[in-house]
CSV table of C-alpha atoms in Angstrom, one decimal:
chain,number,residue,atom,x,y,z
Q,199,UNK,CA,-89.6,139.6,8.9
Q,200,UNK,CA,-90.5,137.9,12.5
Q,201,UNK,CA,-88.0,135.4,13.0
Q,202,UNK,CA,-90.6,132.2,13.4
Q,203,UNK,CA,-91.6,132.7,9.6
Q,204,UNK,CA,-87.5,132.8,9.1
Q,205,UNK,CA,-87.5,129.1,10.9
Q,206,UNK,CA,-90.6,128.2,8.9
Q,207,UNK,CA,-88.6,128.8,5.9
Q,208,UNK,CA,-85.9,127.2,6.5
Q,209,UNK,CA,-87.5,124.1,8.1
Q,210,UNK,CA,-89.5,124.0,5.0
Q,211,UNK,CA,-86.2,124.3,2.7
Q,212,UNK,CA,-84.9,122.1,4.8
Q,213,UNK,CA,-87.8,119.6,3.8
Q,214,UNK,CA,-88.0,120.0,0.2
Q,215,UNK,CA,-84.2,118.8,0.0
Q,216,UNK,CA,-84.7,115.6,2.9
Q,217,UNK,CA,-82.7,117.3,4.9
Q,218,UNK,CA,-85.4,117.0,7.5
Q,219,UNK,CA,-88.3,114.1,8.9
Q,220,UNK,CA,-90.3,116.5,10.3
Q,221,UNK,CA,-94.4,116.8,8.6
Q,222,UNK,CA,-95.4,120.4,7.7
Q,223,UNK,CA,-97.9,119.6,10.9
Q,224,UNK,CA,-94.9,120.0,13.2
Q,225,UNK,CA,-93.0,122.5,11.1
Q,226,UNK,CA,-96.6,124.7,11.8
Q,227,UNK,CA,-96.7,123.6,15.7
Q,228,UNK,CA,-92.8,124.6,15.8
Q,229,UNK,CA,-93.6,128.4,14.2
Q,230,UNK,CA,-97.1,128.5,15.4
Q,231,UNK,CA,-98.1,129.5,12.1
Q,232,UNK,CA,-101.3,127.3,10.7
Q,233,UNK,CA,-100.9,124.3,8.3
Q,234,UNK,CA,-102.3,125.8,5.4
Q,235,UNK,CA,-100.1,128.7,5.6
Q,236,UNK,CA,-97.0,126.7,5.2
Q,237,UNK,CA,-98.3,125.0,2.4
Q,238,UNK,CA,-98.6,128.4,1.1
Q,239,UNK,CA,-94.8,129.2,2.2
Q,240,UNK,CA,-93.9,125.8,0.5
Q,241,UNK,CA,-95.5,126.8,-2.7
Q,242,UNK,CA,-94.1,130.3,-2.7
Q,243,UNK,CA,-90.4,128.6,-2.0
Q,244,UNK,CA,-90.7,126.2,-4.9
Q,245,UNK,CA,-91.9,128.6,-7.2
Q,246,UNK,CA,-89.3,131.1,-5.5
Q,247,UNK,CA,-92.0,134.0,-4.6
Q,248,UNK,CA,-91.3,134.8,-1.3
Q,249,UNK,CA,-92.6,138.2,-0.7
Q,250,UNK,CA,-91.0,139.6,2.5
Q,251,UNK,CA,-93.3,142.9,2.7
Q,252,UNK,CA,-97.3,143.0,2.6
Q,253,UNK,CA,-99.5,143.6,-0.5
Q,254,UNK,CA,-101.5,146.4,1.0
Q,255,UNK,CA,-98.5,148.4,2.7
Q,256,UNK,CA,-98.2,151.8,2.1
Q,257,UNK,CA,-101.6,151.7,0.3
Q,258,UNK,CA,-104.6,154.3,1.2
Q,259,UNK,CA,-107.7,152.5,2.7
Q,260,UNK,CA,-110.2,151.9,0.0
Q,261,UNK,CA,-113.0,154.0,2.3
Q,262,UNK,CA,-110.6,157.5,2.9
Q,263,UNK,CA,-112.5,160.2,2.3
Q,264,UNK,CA,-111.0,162.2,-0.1
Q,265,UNK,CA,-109.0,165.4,0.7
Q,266,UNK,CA,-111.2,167.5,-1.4
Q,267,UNK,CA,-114.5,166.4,0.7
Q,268,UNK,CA,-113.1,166.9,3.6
Q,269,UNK,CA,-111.9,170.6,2.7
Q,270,UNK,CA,-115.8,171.0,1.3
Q,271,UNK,CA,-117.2,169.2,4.7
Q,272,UNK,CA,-114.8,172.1,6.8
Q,273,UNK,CA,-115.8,175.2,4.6
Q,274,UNK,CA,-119.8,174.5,4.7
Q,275,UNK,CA,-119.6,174.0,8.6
Q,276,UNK,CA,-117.2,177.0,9.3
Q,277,UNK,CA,-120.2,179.3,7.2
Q,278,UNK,CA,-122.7,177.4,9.4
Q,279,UNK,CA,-124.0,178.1,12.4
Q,280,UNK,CA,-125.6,174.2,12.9
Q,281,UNK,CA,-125.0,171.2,15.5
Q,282,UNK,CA,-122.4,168.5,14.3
Q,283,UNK,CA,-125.8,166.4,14.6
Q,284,UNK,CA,-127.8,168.8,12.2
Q,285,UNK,CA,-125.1,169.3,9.9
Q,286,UNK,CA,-125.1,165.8,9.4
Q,287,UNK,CA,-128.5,165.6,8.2
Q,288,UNK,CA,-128.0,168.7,5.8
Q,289,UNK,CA,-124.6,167.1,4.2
Q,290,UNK,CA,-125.7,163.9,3.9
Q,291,UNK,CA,-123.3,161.9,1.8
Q,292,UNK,CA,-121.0,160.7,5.2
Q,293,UNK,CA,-121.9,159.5,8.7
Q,294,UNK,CA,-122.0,161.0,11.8
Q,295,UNK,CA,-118.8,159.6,13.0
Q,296,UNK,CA,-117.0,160.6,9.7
Q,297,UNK,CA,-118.0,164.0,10.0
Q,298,UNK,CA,-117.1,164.3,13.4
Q,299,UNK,CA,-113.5,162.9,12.6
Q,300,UNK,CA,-113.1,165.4,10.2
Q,301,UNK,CA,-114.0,168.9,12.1
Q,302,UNK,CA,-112.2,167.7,15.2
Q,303,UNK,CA,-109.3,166.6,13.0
Q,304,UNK,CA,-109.2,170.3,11.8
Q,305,UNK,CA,-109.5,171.5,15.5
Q,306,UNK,CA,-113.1,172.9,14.4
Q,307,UNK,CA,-114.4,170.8,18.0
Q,308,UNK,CA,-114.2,171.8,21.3
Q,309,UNK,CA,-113.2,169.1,23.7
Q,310,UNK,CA,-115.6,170.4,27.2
Q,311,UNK,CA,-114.7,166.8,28.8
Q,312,UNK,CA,-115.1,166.9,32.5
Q,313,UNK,CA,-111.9,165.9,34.8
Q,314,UNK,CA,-112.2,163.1,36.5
């Protein structure tokens, strides 16, 4: 946890039991954090929800292409003897780009950049 949302916290404890003067307008200028975000914090402290780690951590994207596809996408091109471009329009289902990331990702691309 980055240590301005530890101050937050603790200004914003500090707050709640009139400890302190200051307005959640300078307790937001102090962290840097925006107003309605330590309203948020506020809320979560006095309902003691703090959540220290992110929702989505060490979640997939919702758009990964899935591990089968990708072993399908690698067989078909291996068998054919098609551009990346051309392939593309045969398979379809996935963009350019995606496709691409895939074969180069399984070293099926050769890299012919030019030195500089």
């Amino acid at each position: 946890m980055s240590e301005d949302r530890e101050q937050a916290i603790q200004l914003i404890k500090d707050k709640l039991c009139n400890k302190s003067l200051l307005s959640y307008v300078d307790i937001a200028r102090l962290t840097n954090y925006h107003p309605k975000y330590i309203l948020k914090l506020k809320k979560d402290i006095i309902n003691d929800n703090i959540n220290y780690i992110h929702g989505n951590k060490n979640k997939k994207p919702a758009n990964t292409i899935p591990l089968l596809e990708e072993q399908k996408i690698v067989n078909l091109y291996k068998r054919s003897n098609a551009s990346i471009r051309r392939f593309c329009k045969f398979y379809g289902k996935r963009s350019y780009s995606c496709i691409y990331n895939v074969l180069k990702r399984n070293g099926l691309l050769n890299d012919d950049k030019k030195p500089l």
